[in-house]
Short mmCIF file of C-alpha atoms in Angstrom, two decimals:
data_model
loop_
_atom_site.label_atom_id
_atom_site.label_comp_id
_atom_site.label_asym_id
_atom_site.label_seq_id
_atom_site.Cartn_x
_atom_site.Cartn_y
_atom_site.Cartn_z
CA MET A 152 92.87 -21.01 33.37
CA ARG A 153 89.46 -22.27 32.29
CA GLU A 154 86.63 -22.91 34.71
CA ASN A 155 85.59 -26.51 35.14
CA ARG A 156 81.91 -27.42 34.90
CA GLY A 157 82.28 -31.17 35.13
CA ILE A 158 80.90 -33.73 37.53
CA LEU A 159 82.91 -32.38 40.48
CA GLY A 160 81.66 -28.82 40.24
CA ALA A 161 83.00 -25.46 39.19
CA ARG A 162 86.60 -24.47 39.76
CA THR A 163 87.38 -22.00 42.51
CA ARG A 164 90.78 -20.42 42.87
CA PRO A 165 91.24 -18.48 46.10
CA GLY A 166 94.86 -17.71 46.75
CA SER A 167 96.94 -19.12 49.59
CA ASP A 168 97.95 -16.58 52.20
CA THR A 169 99.88 -18.99 54.39
CA ALA A 170 102.24 -20.97 52.15
CA PRO A 171 105.52 -19.92 50.49
CA ARG A 172 105.92 -19.82 46.72
CA PRO A 173 108.90 -22.02 45.83
CA ARG A 174 107.81 -21.82 42.17
CA GLU A 175 105.38 -19.81 40.11
CA PRO A 176 102.42 -21.84 38.75
CA VAL A 177 103.54 -21.73 35.10
CA GLY A 178 107.05 -22.64 36.12
CA LEU A 179 105.86 -25.63 38.12
CA TYR A 180 103.84 -27.03 35.21
CA ARG A 181 106.87 -26.73 32.96
CA ASP A 182 109.26 -28.24 35.50
CA VAL A 183 106.96 -31.18 36.28
CA GLU A 184 106.77 -32.10 32.61
CA ALA A 185 110.55 -31.84 32.28
CA ALA A 186 111.07 -34.02 35.36
CA MET A 187 108.57 -36.56 34.05
CA VAL A 188 110.77 -37.09 30.99
CA GLU A 189 113.55 -38.28 33.29
CA THR A 190 111.11 -40.26 35.44
CA SER A 191 109.74 -42.12 32.41
CA ARG A 192 113.26 -42.77 31.18
CA THR A 193 114.24 -44.14 34.59
CA LEU A 194 111.21 -46.44 34.65
CA ARG A 195 111.81 -47.78 31.13
CA ARG A 196 115.51 -48.32 31.79
CA PHE A 197 114.82 -50.19 35.02
CA LEU A 198 112.27 -52.52 33.41
CA SER A 199 114.50 -53.17 30.41
CA GLU A 200 117.44 -54.06 32.66
CA ARG A 201 115.34 -56.41 34.77
CA ARG A 202 113.97 -58.21 31.72
CA ALA A 203 117.49 -58.72 30.41
CA GLN A 204 118.71 -60.01 33.78
CA ALA A 205 115.71 -62.32 34.07
CA LEU A 206 116.46 -63.90 30.70
CA ALA A 207 119.81 -65.04 32.08
CA VAL A 208 117.92 -66.86 34.84
CA ALA A 209 115.15 -68.53 32.83
CA PRO A 210 112.96 -67.68 29.83
CA ALA A 211 109.84 -68.10 31.96
CA TYR A 212 111.14 -65.49 34.40
CA ALA A 213 111.78 -63.06 31.54
CA ASP A 214 108.26 -63.74 30.27
CA LEU A 215 106.83 -62.70 33.63
CA TRP A 216 108.88 -59.51 33.65
CA GLU A 217 107.64 -58.82 30.14
CA ALA A 218 104.03 -59.31 31.24
CA VAL A 219 104.51 -57.00 34.24
CA SER A 220 106.16 -54.37 32.04
CA GLY A 221 103.17 -54.53 29.75
CA GLN A 222 100.95 -53.41 32.63
CA VAL A 223 103.04 -50.31 33.33
CA GLY A 224 101.94 -47.11 31.65
CA GLY A 225 98.95 -44.88 31.21
CA LYS A 226 98.88 -41.32 32.48
CA LEU A 227 101.52 -41.88 35.20
CA VAL A 228 99.35 -39.96 37.65
CA ARG A 229 101.14 -41.13 40.79
CA PRO A 230 104.68 -40.34 39.60
CA ARG A 231 103.42 -36.98 38.36
CA LEU A 232 101.95 -36.14 41.79
CA THR A 233 105.20 -37.20 43.46
CA VAL A 234 107.22 -34.92 41.21
CA ALA A 235 104.76 -32.03 41.61
CA SER A 236 104.89 -32.28 45.40
CA TYR A 237 108.70 -32.43 45.40
CA LEU A 238 109.14 -29.45 43.09
CA GLY A 239 106.23 -27.57 44.65
CA PHE A 240 107.95 -27.68 48.02
CA GLY A 241 111.22 -26.45 46.56
CA GLY A 242 113.03 -29.66 45.56
CA ILE A 243 115.60 -29.20 42.79
CA ASP A 244 117.33 -32.57 42.19
CA VAL A 245 115.39 -34.21 39.37
CA ASN A 246 117.65 -37.27 39.35
CA ALA A 247 116.94 -37.91 43.02
CA ILE A 248 113.16 -37.75 42.67
CA ALA A 249 112.94 -39.63 39.34
CA SER A 250 113.46 -43.12 40.80
CA VAL A 251 111.19 -42.33 43.75
CA ALA A 252 108.43 -41.18 41.43
CA ALA A 253 108.90 -44.18 39.13
CA ALA A 254 108.57 -46.46 42.15
CA GLN A 255 105.06 -45.12 42.73
CA GLU A 256 104.04 -46.37 39.29
CA LEU A 257 105.40 -49.84 40.03
CA LEU A 258 103.47 -49.89 43.30
CA HIS A 259 100.36 -48.94 41.33
CA THR A 260 101.07 -51.78 38.90
CA ALA A 261 101.43 -54.26 41.76
CA MET A 262 98.11 -53.18 43.26
CA LEU A 263 96.34 -53.44 39.91
CA VAL A 264 97.72 -56.91 39.20
CA HIS A 265 96.70 -58.25 42.61
CA ASP A 266 93.35 -56.47 42.42
CA ASP A 267 92.64 -58.17 39.09
CA VAL A 268 93.44 -61.54 40.66
CA LEU A 269 91.03 -60.88 43.51
CA ASP A 270 88.32 -59.70 41.11
CA ALA A 271 89.00 -62.48 38.57
CA ASP A 272 89.39 -59.81 35.87
CA GLU A 273 91.48 -60.57 32.79
CA VAL A 274 91.23 -57.23 30.99
CA ARG A 275 92.86 -53.96 31.99
CA ARG A 276 92.67 -50.72 30.00
CA GLY A 277 90.83 -52.54 27.26
CA ALA A 278 93.58 -55.16 26.75
CA PRO A 279 94.50 -58.51 28.36
CA ASN A 280 96.17 -58.13 31.73
CA ILE A 281 98.74 -60.58 33.08
CA THR A 282 96.28 -63.41 33.67
CA GLY A 283 94.53 -62.68 30.38
CA THR A 284 97.86 -62.82 28.56
CA TYR A 285 98.80 -66.09 30.24
CA ARG A 286 95.39 -67.63 29.54
CA ALA A 287 95.81 -66.99 25.82
CA ARG A 288 99.32 -68.42 25.92
CA LEU A 289 98.20 -71.53 27.80
CA ALA A 290 95.27 -72.04 25.45
CA GLY A 291 97.72 -72.01 22.55
CA GLN A 292 99.60 -74.78 24.34
CA GLY A 293 96.43 -76.80 24.87
CA VAL A 294 96.29 -76.18 28.63
CA PHE A 295 92.76 -75.68 29.99
CA GLY A 296 90.68 -76.33 33.10
CA ALA A 297 92.13 -76.65 36.60
CA ALA A 298 95.68 -76.87 35.33
CA ALA A 299 95.33 -73.57 33.54
CA GLU A 300 93.62 -71.86 36.49
CA HIS A 301 96.50 -72.83 38.78
CA GLN A 302 99.02 -71.34 36.37
CA LEU A 303 96.96 -68.16 36.01
CA LEU A 304 96.77 -67.70 39.77
CA GLY A 305 100.51 -68.15 40.02
CA ALA A 306 101.21 -65.66 37.25
CA GLY A 307 98.95 -63.02 38.81
CA LEU A 308 100.24 -63.39 42.35
CA LEU A 309 103.91 -63.61 41.37
CA GLY A 310 103.61 -60.81 38.84
CA GLY A 311 102.15 -58.51 41.47
CA ASP A 312 104.85 -59.53 43.94
CA LEU A 313 107.49 -58.79 41.32
CA ALA A 314 106.14 -55.29 40.72
CA LEU A 315 105.95 -54.66 44.47
CA SER A 316 109.54 -55.73 45.10
CA ALA A 317 110.62 -53.61 42.12
CA ALA A 318 108.95 -50.55 43.64
CA PHE A 319 111.03 -50.89 46.80
CA GLU A 320 114.21 -51.58 44.83
CA LEU A 321 113.74 -48.55 42.62
CA LEU A 322 112.91 -46.29 45.55
CA ALA A 323 115.96 -47.46 47.48
CA SER A 324 118.18 -46.62 44.49
CA SER A 325 117.46 -42.88 44.77
CA SER A 326 120.50 -40.62 44.97
CA ALA A 327 118.83 -38.54 47.69
CA ASN A 328 120.25 -38.34 51.21
CA PRO A 329 120.40 -41.96 52.50
CA ALA A 330 118.58 -41.09 55.72
CA VAL A 331 115.73 -39.54 53.74
CA VAL A 332 115.61 -42.56 51.43
CA VAL A 333 115.22 -44.83 54.45
CA GLU A 334 112.29 -42.73 55.61
CA ALA A 335 110.80 -42.92 52.12
CA VAL A 336 111.09 -46.72 52.16
CA ARG A 337 109.30 -46.78 55.50
CA ALA A 338 106.61 -44.52 54.09
CA LEU A 339 106.11 -46.85 51.13
CA ALA A 340 105.79 -49.82 53.49
CA ARG A 341 103.11 -47.96 55.47
CA THR A 342 101.32 -47.16 52.24
CA VAL A 343 101.27 -50.84 51.29
CA ALA A 344 100.04 -51.89 54.74
CA THR A 345 97.22 -49.35 54.74
CA THR A 346 96.19 -50.34 51.23
CA VAL A 347 96.06 -53.98 52.29
CA ALA A 348 93.67 -53.01 55.07
CA GLY A 349 91.41 -51.32 52.52
CA GLU A 350 91.60 -54.27 50.13
CA LEU A 351 90.76 -56.66 52.94
CA LEU A 352 87.64 -54.68 53.83
CA ASP A 353 86.73 -54.48 50.15
CA VAL A 354 86.98 -58.24 49.66
CA GLY A 355 85.26 -58.98 52.98
CA GLY A 356 82.39 -56.71 51.99
CA GLU A 357 81.31 -59.33 49.46
CA LEU A 358 79.96 -61.37 52.39
CA LEU A 359 78.03 -58.45 53.87
CA SER A 360 74.80 -56.80 52.86
CA PRO A 361 75.08 -53.38 51.19
CA PHE A 362 73.72 -51.86 54.42
CA GLU A 363 76.67 -53.18 56.46
CA VAL A 364 79.61 -51.95 54.42
CA ASP A 365 81.51 -48.64 54.49
CA PRO A 366 82.73 -48.00 50.93
CA LEU A 367 84.02 -44.53 51.78
CA LEU A 368 86.35 -45.97 54.42
CA VAL A 369 87.58 -48.49 51.87
CA ALA A 370 88.23 -45.63 49.44
CA GLU A 371 90.27 -43.73 52.05
CA LEU A 372 92.37 -46.75 52.99
CA LYS A 373 92.84 -48.14 49.52
CA THR A 374 92.45 -45.68 46.64
CA ALA A 375 93.37 -42.51 48.49
CA MET A 376 96.40 -43.92 50.26
CA TYR A 377 98.45 -45.40 47.46
CA SER A 378 97.22 -43.17 44.65
CA PHE A 379 97.32 -39.75 46.31
CA CYS A 380 98.47 -39.52 49.93
CA GLY A 381 101.53 -41.73 49.48
CA PRO A 382 102.90 -40.08 46.32
CA LEU A 383 102.33 -36.56 47.63
CA GLN A 384 103.86 -37.36 51.02
CA VAL A 385 107.02 -38.95 49.65
CA GLY A 386 107.60 -36.04 47.28
CA ALA A 387 107.29 -33.60 50.16
CA LEU A 388 109.59 -35.77 52.29
CA LEU A 389 112.41 -35.64 49.76
CA ALA A 390 111.95 -31.87 49.41
CA HIS A 391 112.28 -31.42 53.19
CA ALA A 392 108.85 -29.80 53.36
CA PRO A 393 107.77 -28.39 56.73
CA ALA A 394 106.24 -30.93 59.12
CA SER A 395 102.91 -29.11 58.97
CA ALA A 396 102.57 -30.04 55.29
CA SER A 397 102.01 -33.70 56.09
CA ALA A 398 98.53 -33.29 57.55
CA HIS A 399 97.45 -31.00 54.71
CA LEU A 400 98.66 -33.43 52.06
CA ASP A 401 96.86 -36.27 53.80
CA ARG A 402 93.66 -34.23 53.92
CA PHE A 403 93.92 -33.36 50.24
CA GLY A 404 94.81 -36.92 49.29
CA SER A 405 91.98 -38.47 51.28
CA SER A 406 89.43 -36.07 49.82
CA ILE A 407 90.49 -36.46 46.21
CA GLY A 408 90.85 -40.22 46.69
CA VAL A 409 87.24 -40.51 47.81
CA ALA A 410 86.09 -38.30 44.93
CA PHE A 411 88.12 -40.38 42.48
CA GLN A 412 86.61 -43.65 43.75
CA LEU A 413 83.06 -42.32 43.65
CA VAL A 414 83.52 -41.21 40.04
CA ASP A 415 85.19 -44.51 39.19
CA ASP A 416 82.31 -46.49 40.68
CA GLU A 417 79.80 -44.47 38.68
CA LEU A 418 81.80 -45.06 35.49
CA GLY A 419 81.76 -48.77 36.32
CA VAL A 420 77.97 -48.75 35.88
CA PHE A 421 77.11 -45.75 33.68
CA GLY A 422 80.35 -45.17 31.78
CA SER A 423 81.23 -45.77 28.16
CA PRO A 424 83.49 -48.82 27.80
CA ALA A 425 84.91 -47.40 24.58
CA ALA A 426 86.02 -44.27 26.45
CA THR A 427 87.05 -45.77 29.79
CA GLY A 428 88.29 -49.22 28.78
CA LYS A 429 86.22 -50.56 31.68
CA SER A 430 83.25 -52.91 31.55
CA VAL A 431 79.89 -51.59 32.76
CA LEU A 432 78.80 -55.11 33.74
CA SER A 433 81.66 -56.50 35.84
CA ASP A 434 80.95 -54.49 39.02
CA LEU A 435 77.25 -55.37 38.90
CA ARG A 436 77.96 -59.03 38.15
CA ALA A 437 80.33 -59.16 41.11
CA GLY A 438 77.90 -57.30 43.36
CA LYS A 439 80.71 -54.88 44.21
CA ARG A 440 79.86 -53.02 47.40
CA THR A 441 80.20 -49.46 46.17
CA GLU A 442 78.71 -46.34 47.71
CA LEU A 443 76.48 -46.13 44.63
CA LEU A 444 75.05 -49.57 45.32
CA ARG A 445 74.73 -48.93 49.07
CA LEU A 446 72.79 -45.71 48.50
CA THR A 447 70.58 -47.36 45.89
CA TYR A 448 69.54 -50.05 48.35
CA LEU A 449 68.97 -47.39 51.00
CA LEU A 450 66.96 -44.96 48.87
CA THR A 451 64.89 -47.21 46.62
CA ASP A 452 61.57 -48.89 47.46
CA ASP A 453 60.73 -52.59 47.82
CA ASP A 454 60.18 -52.97 44.08
CA GLY A 455 63.57 -51.45 43.40
CA ARG A 456 65.25 -53.74 45.93
CA ALA A 457 63.61 -56.70 44.22
CA VAL A 458 65.25 -55.64 40.95
CA LEU A 459 68.59 -55.33 42.71
CA ALA A 460 68.21 -58.71 44.38
CA ARG A 461 67.42 -60.29 41.02
CA HIS A 462 70.31 -58.82 39.05
CA VAL A 463 73.14 -57.58 41.28
CA GLY A 464 75.62 -60.37 41.88
CA ASP A 465 74.37 -62.43 38.93
CA PRO A 466 77.49 -63.63 37.04
CA ASP A 467 75.39 -63.98 33.88
CA LEU A 468 73.90 -60.48 34.05
CA ASP A 469 73.22 -59.13 30.55
CA ASP A 470 72.73 -55.61 29.20
CA ASP A 471 68.97 -55.69 29.71
CA GLY A 472 69.31 -56.64 33.36
CA ALA A 473 71.97 -53.99 33.88
CA ASP A 474 69.66 -51.40 32.35
CA GLU A 475 67.00 -52.32 34.91
CA VAL A 476 69.51 -51.76 37.72
CA ARG A 477 70.56 -48.43 36.23
CA ARG A 478 66.95 -47.27 36.12
CA VAL A 479 66.58 -48.07 39.82
CA MET A 480 69.75 -46.14 40.58
CA LEU A 481 68.47 -43.14 38.68
CA ARG A 482 64.90 -43.19 40.03
CA SER A 483 66.06 -43.58 43.62
CA GLY A 484 68.34 -40.55 43.33
CA ALA A 485 71.38 -42.64 44.29
CA ARG A 486 73.49 -41.51 41.35
CA ASP A 487 72.71 -37.86 42.06
CA ARG A 488 73.65 -38.42 45.70
CA VAL A 489 76.96 -40.02 44.71
CA ARG A 490 77.71 -37.12 42.39
CA ALA A 491 77.01 -34.69 45.20
CA LEU A 492 79.34 -36.60 47.53
CA ALA A 493 82.07 -36.60 44.89
CA ALA A 494 81.67 -32.88 44.28
CA GLY A 495 81.82 -32.19 48.01
CA ALA A 496 84.99 -34.24 48.41
CA ALA A 497 86.54 -32.40 45.45
CA ARG A 498 85.64 -29.02 46.99
CA SER A 499 87.30 -30.09 50.23
CA ALA A 500 90.43 -31.09 48.32
CA ARG A 501 90.57 -27.73 46.50
CA GLN A 502 90.08 -25.77 49.73
CA THR A 503 92.84 -27.70 51.47
CA ALA A 504 95.23 -27.09 48.59
CA THR A 505 94.52 -23.39 48.14
CA GLN A 506 94.49 -22.55 51.85
CA HIS A 507 97.45 -24.60 53.09
CA LEU A 508 99.86 -25.52 50.29
CA PRO A 509 102.37 -23.42 48.32
CA ALA A 510 100.52 -21.42 45.67
CA ALA A 511 102.08 -23.09 42.63
CA LEU A 512 101.41 -26.56 44.01
CA ALA A 513 97.88 -25.57 45.00
CA ASP A 514 97.21 -24.38 41.47
CA TYR A 515 98.61 -27.60 40.02
CA LEU A 516 96.54 -29.81 42.31
CA SER A 517 93.38 -27.79 41.73
CA ALA A 518 93.80 -28.33 38.00
CA PHE A 519 94.20 -32.04 38.71
CA VAL A 520 90.84 -32.00 40.52
CA ASP A 521 89.31 -30.35 37.46
CA GLU A 522 90.67 -33.08 35.18
CA LEU A 523 89.18 -35.73 37.45
CA GLY A 524 85.78 -34.10 37.08
CA GLU A 525 86.04 -34.32 33.31
CA ARG A 526 86.62 -38.06 33.14
CA ASN A 527 84.67 -39.70 30.32
CA HIS A 528 81.21 -41.09 30.93
#
């Protein structure tokens, strides 16, 4: 395999001397891709059936299902991690894991929809999200102002709720041992609760100065939990992995979740919208309390803080103002510091995987860390 020289540092591949080898690395890659075919099919079939059932209730209900379905997709990272964990720990029933893995994507969709409502964003992956879609539809009907805003809030909240309930329904439909499925449902509920805690701190941070927030804690509770720890844990649960695996998966998931969020926050300011589908103004306009912003305030001088005070949090911030903020971030060394933190978290994730997880799974997860480091700027 190639060495990675991206933002998260060079790839290291020490072998595991403590974990069994349920599958060889090449075999695991092949089997994950094969299982993902069934997982994607399960997800599409579920959404299609729910849209059809909704149409029998009311056209408006079917429209909401259609809008939610339109938010599902992308790289399917969370289902893929679920499948990899399951197969990496020796699971063999693809049908049993498919619905569990697909449920992780619906949970992700629910979190994105609600997150967009909280952030007042109407674009996701370069296209209108649920509220953006509904705004265009309402405008075509001549509905504007407060009446439209009320409908948009309803669509976003109810759409997210619909995706969340669907995640639990799909998970509960797994053909795995019923007792294990119950445990998986409980695990998903804990994942949601922990993510809510992170979201609450994230939203509450808007009222605090950048010196008073803890963005890394938010990343652990929010991004790491539902994107990495939860999917890996539920895959291991269905595979009847040894109890000792839980702590190692949590450690890997927390580390890579922090690294992922740090990279994401940098892309939110310095990235290429054409490559990422994400605005480089929205986080600055919102004054989002990221680790990048916290470190910039901490490391810059009074002149730099004056620039930040003038531009960060300005809803009308333009490209010129954003460029001024970026220059402060660069001169202060804050971006370099964030990159170092991300690389350190990625190294920790690799070490955890290679030292404590089955060799094939460790290799798979290490490659995933590499891909994270190569995200577009």
